[in-house]
PDB file of C-alpha atoms in Angstrom:
ATOM      1  CA  MET A  14      16.560  -1.216 -10.255  1.00 69.00           C
ATOM      2  CA  ALA A  15      17.001  -4.520 -12.169  1.00 82.00           C
ATOM      3  CA  VAL A  16      17.938  -4.827 -15.706  1.00 81.00           C
ATOM      4  CA  ARG A  17      14.501  -6.506 -16.345  1.00 83.00           C
ATOM      5  CA  GLU A  18      12.792  -3.515 -14.900  1.00 84.00           C
ATOM      6  CA  ILE A  19      14.760  -1.163 -17.110  1.00 83.00           C
ATOM      7  CA  PHE A  20      13.954  -3.126 -20.404  1.00 83.00           C
ATOM      8  CA  ALA A  21      10.453  -3.618 -19.320  1.00 85.00           C
ATOM      9  CA  GLY A  22       9.011  -0.345 -20.868  1.00 85.00           C
ATOM     10  CA  MET A  23      11.248  -0.554 -24.114  1.00 89.00           C
ATOM     11  CA  PRO A  24      10.040  -1.640 -27.540  1.00 92.00           C
ATOM     12  CA  TRP A  25      11.093  -5.110 -28.720  1.00 90.00           C
ATOM     13  CA  TRP A  26      13.610  -3.872 -31.179  1.00 92.00           C
ATOM     14  CA  VAL A  27      15.630  -2.221 -28.470  1.00 90.00           C
ATOM     15  CA  LYS A  28      16.223  -5.449 -26.641  1.00 88.00           C
ATOM     16  CA  TRP A  29      16.681  -7.772 -29.782  1.00 92.00           C
ATOM     17  CA  ILE A  30      18.255  -5.386 -32.320  1.00 93.00           C
ATOM     18  CA  ALA A  31      19.799  -2.204 -30.765  1.00 94.00           C
ATOM     19  CA  VAL A  32      21.342  -3.773 -27.656  1.00 92.00           C
ATOM     20  CA  PRO A  33      23.214  -6.703 -29.298  1.00 92.00           C
ATOM     21  CA  VAL A  34      24.384  -4.110 -32.177  1.00 94.00           C
ATOM     22  CA  ILE A  35      25.855  -1.586 -29.469  1.00 95.00           C
ATOM     23  CA  ALA A  36      27.538  -4.771 -27.752  1.00 93.00           C
ATOM     24  CA  LEU A  37      29.019  -5.807 -31.154  1.00 92.00           C
ATOM     25  CA  VAL A  38      30.367  -2.321 -31.873  1.00 92.00           C
ATOM     26  CA  VAL A  39      31.792  -1.990 -28.444  1.00 93.00           C
ATOM     27  CA  PHE A  40      33.093  -5.473 -27.854  1.00 92.00           C
ATOM     28  CA  GLY A  41      33.676  -6.503 -31.730  1.00 92.00           C
ATOM     29  CA  GLY A  42      37.408  -6.247 -31.541  1.00 92.00           C
ATOM     30  CA  LEU A  43      37.667  -8.077 -28.387  1.00 93.00           C
ATOM     31  CA  ILE A  44      35.398 -10.824 -29.640  1.00 91.00           C
ATOM     32  CA  ALA A  45      37.289 -11.042 -33.012  1.00 93.00           C
ATOM     33  CA  SER A  46      40.668 -11.312 -31.200  1.00 95.00           C
ATOM     34  CA  VAL A  47      39.222 -14.116 -28.897  1.00 95.00           C
ATOM     35  CA  VAL A  48      37.919 -16.113 -31.825  1.00 95.00           C
ATOM     36  CA  GLY A  49      41.040 -15.614 -33.703  1.00 96.00           C
ATOM     37  CA  PHE A  50      43.222 -16.754 -30.835  1.00 97.00           C
ATOM     38  CA  VAL A  51      41.087 -19.877 -30.344  1.00 98.00           C
ATOM     39  CA  ILE A  52      41.243 -20.663 -34.248  1.00 98.00           C
ATOM     40  CA  GLY A  53      44.978 -20.111 -34.132  1.00 98.00           C
ATOM     41  CA  LEU A  54      45.427 -22.327 -31.005  1.00 98.00           C
ATOM     42  CA  LEU A  55      43.311 -25.180 -32.509  1.00 98.00           C
ATOM     43  CA  PHE A  56      45.435 -24.944 -35.827  1.00 98.00           C
ATOM     44  CA  LYS A  57      48.604 -25.281 -33.780  1.00 98.00           C
ATOM     45  CA  VAL A  58      47.202 -28.076 -31.828  1.00 98.00           C
ATOM     46  CA  LEU A  59      46.255 -29.879 -35.017  1.00 98.00           C
ATOM     47  CA  LEU A  60      49.663 -29.110 -36.558  1.00 98.00           C
ATOM     48  CA  PHE A  61      51.380 -30.509 -33.422  1.00 98.00           C
ATOM     49  CA  VAL A  62      49.341 -33.912 -33.454  1.00 98.00           C
ATOM     50  CA  LEU A  63      50.013 -34.137 -37.260  1.00 98.00           C
ATOM     51  CA  LEU A  64      53.748 -33.711 -36.779  1.00 98.00           C
ATOM     52  CA  VAL A  65      54.054 -36.057 -33.778  1.00 98.00           C
ATOM     53  CA  GLY A  66      52.023 -38.579 -35.572  1.00 97.00           C
ATOM     54  CA  GLY A  67      54.247 -38.474 -38.740  1.00 97.00           C
ATOM     55  CA  LEU A  68      57.245 -38.520 -36.612  1.00 97.00           C
ATOM     56  CA  ILE A  69      56.035 -41.977 -34.898  1.00 97.00           C
ATOM     57  CA  PHE A  70      55.029 -43.398 -38.266  1.00 96.00           C
ATOM     58  CA  VAL A  71      58.639 -42.542 -39.562  1.00 96.00           C
ATOM     59  CA  VAL A  72      60.424 -44.031 -36.534  1.00 95.00           C
ATOM     60  CA  ARG A  73      58.251 -47.212 -36.613  1.00 94.00           C
ATOM     61  CA  THR A  74      58.726 -47.616 -40.449  1.00 93.00           C
ATOM     62  CA  PHE A  75      62.518 -47.126 -40.028  1.00 92.00           C
ATOM     63  CA  LEU A  76      62.769 -49.321 -36.907  1.00 91.00           C
ATOM     64  CA  SER A  77      60.864 -52.179 -38.662  1.00 90.00           C
ATOM     65  CA  SER A  78      62.827 -51.998 -41.810  1.00 89.00           C
ATOM     66  CA  SER A  79      66.311 -51.765 -40.207  1.00 83.00           C
ATOM     67  CA  SER A  80      65.603 -54.688 -37.639  1.00 75.00           C
ATOM     68  CA  GLY A  81      64.977 -57.122 -40.517  1.00 61.00           C
ATOM     69  CA  HIS A  82      61.867 -58.775 -39.206  1.00 59.00           C
ATOM     70  CA  ASP A  83      58.259 -57.472 -39.445  1.00 51.00           C
ATOM     71  CA  ARG A  84      56.125 -57.432 -36.228  1.00 49.00           C
TER      72      ARG A  84
END
């Protein structure tokens, strides 16, 4: 028996409202933790890029001012 056959006799609200609500209740914590992990990872990547970019800027500024000539 396929999933399509199971849902064939059901009203539309079971397929489009009840099943997604049950899925959110059962897997809601998992979904929230995955989304939180992805957002945290993106924040850390952005912070890393900003810190490395700032370090490169400071080093280039220091080297160009200490060498005595501009490039």
